[in-house]
Coordinates of C-alpha atoms in Angstrom, one line a residue:
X1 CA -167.5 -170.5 -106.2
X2 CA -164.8 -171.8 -108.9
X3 CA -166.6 -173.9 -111.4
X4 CA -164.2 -176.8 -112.4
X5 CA -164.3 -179.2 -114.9
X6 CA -163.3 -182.1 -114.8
X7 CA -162.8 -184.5 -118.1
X8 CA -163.2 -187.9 -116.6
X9 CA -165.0 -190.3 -118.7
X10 CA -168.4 -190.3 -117.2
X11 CA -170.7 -193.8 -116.6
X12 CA -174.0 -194.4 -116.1
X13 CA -176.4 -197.0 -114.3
X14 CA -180.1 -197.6 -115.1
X15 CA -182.1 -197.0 -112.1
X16 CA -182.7 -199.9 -110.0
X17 CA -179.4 -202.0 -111.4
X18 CA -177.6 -201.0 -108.0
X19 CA -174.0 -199.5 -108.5
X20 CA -171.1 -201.0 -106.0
X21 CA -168.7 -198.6 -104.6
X22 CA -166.1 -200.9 -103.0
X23 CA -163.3 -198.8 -104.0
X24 CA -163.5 -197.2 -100.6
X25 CA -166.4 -195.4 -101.5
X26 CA -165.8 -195.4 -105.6
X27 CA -166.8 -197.5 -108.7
X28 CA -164.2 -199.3 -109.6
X29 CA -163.0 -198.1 -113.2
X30 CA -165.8 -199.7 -115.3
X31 CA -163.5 -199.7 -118.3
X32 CA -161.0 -201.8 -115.8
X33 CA -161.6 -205.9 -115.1
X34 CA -162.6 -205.1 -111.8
X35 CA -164.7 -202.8 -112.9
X36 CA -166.3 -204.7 -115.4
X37 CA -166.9 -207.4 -112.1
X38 CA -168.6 -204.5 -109.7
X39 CA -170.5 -202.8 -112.1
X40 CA -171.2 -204.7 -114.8
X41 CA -174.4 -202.6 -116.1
X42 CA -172.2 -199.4 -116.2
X43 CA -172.0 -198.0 -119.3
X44 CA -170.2 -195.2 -121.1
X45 CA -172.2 -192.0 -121.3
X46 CA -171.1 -192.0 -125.3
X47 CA -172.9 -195.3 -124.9
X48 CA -175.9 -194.3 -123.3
X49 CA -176.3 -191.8 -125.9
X50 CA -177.8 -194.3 -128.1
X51 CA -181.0 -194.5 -126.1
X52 CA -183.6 -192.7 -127.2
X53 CA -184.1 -190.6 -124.2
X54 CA -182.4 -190.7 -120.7
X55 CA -182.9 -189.1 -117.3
X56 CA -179.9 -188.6 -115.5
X57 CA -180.3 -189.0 -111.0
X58 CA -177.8 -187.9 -108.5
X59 CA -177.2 -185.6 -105.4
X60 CA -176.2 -182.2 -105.3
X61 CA -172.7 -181.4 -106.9
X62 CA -172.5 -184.9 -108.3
X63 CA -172.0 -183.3 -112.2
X64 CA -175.5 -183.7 -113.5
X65 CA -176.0 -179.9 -114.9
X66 CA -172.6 -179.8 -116.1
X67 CA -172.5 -183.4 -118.1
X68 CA -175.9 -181.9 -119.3
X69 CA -174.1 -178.6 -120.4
X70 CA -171.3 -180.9 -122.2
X71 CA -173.9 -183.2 -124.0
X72 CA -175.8 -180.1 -125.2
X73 CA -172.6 -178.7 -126.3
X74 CA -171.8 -181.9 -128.2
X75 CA -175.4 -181.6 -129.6
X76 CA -174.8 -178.3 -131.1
X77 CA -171.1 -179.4 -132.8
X78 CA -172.8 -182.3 -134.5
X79 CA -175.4 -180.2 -136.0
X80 CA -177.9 -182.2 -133.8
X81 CA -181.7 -181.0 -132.5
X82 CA -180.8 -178.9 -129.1
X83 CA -184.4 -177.9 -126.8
X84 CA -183.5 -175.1 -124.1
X85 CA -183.3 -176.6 -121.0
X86 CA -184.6 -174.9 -117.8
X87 CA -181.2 -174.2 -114.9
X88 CA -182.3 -177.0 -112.9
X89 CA -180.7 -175.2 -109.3
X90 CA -183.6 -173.0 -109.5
X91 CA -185.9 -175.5 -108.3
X92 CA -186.2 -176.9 -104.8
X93 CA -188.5 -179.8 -105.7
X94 CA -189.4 -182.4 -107.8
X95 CA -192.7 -181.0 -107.0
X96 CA -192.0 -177.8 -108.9
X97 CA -190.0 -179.3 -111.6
X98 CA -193.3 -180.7 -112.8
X99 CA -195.8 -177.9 -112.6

């Protein structure tokens, strides 16, 4: 399988806020004034990097290994604290995960 990247700015929601995808099945641009309308607890993942820690929800394929690759990445290049994270597609189950 070809790995592509993609460099899209990336945007987050805290769980529970709800994301709307009325772009025919999209956020609108949250950057954009409708955007800002739709989703307006969207923020920037360079934003959410401010937090002190933050979990990161989503089906398969939906870019959260690779944004988690990137942010390490970033990490490193700053001279910043960087833990060895586990390849998260080797477990099935939450339930594993936390054993």
């Amino acid at each position: 399988m070809e790995d592509r990247s993609y460099q899209w700015k990336r945007f987050l929601v805290d769980h529970g806020q709800g994301t709307s995808l009325a772009d025919g099945g999209f956020m609108y641009d949250p950057d954009s004034e409708w955007g800002r309308v739709y989703n307006p607890n969207a923020v920037s993942v360079e934003d959410a990097r401010r937090t002190r820690r933050l979990v990161v929800l989503g089906p398969p394929g939906a870019g959260k290994s690779h944004l988690l690759r990137a942010e390490i990445d970033a990490a490193k290049q700053a001279g910043g604290m960087v833990f060895e994270v586990p390849d998260l597609r080797s477990y099935g189950s939450e339930g594993r995960f936390v054993s």
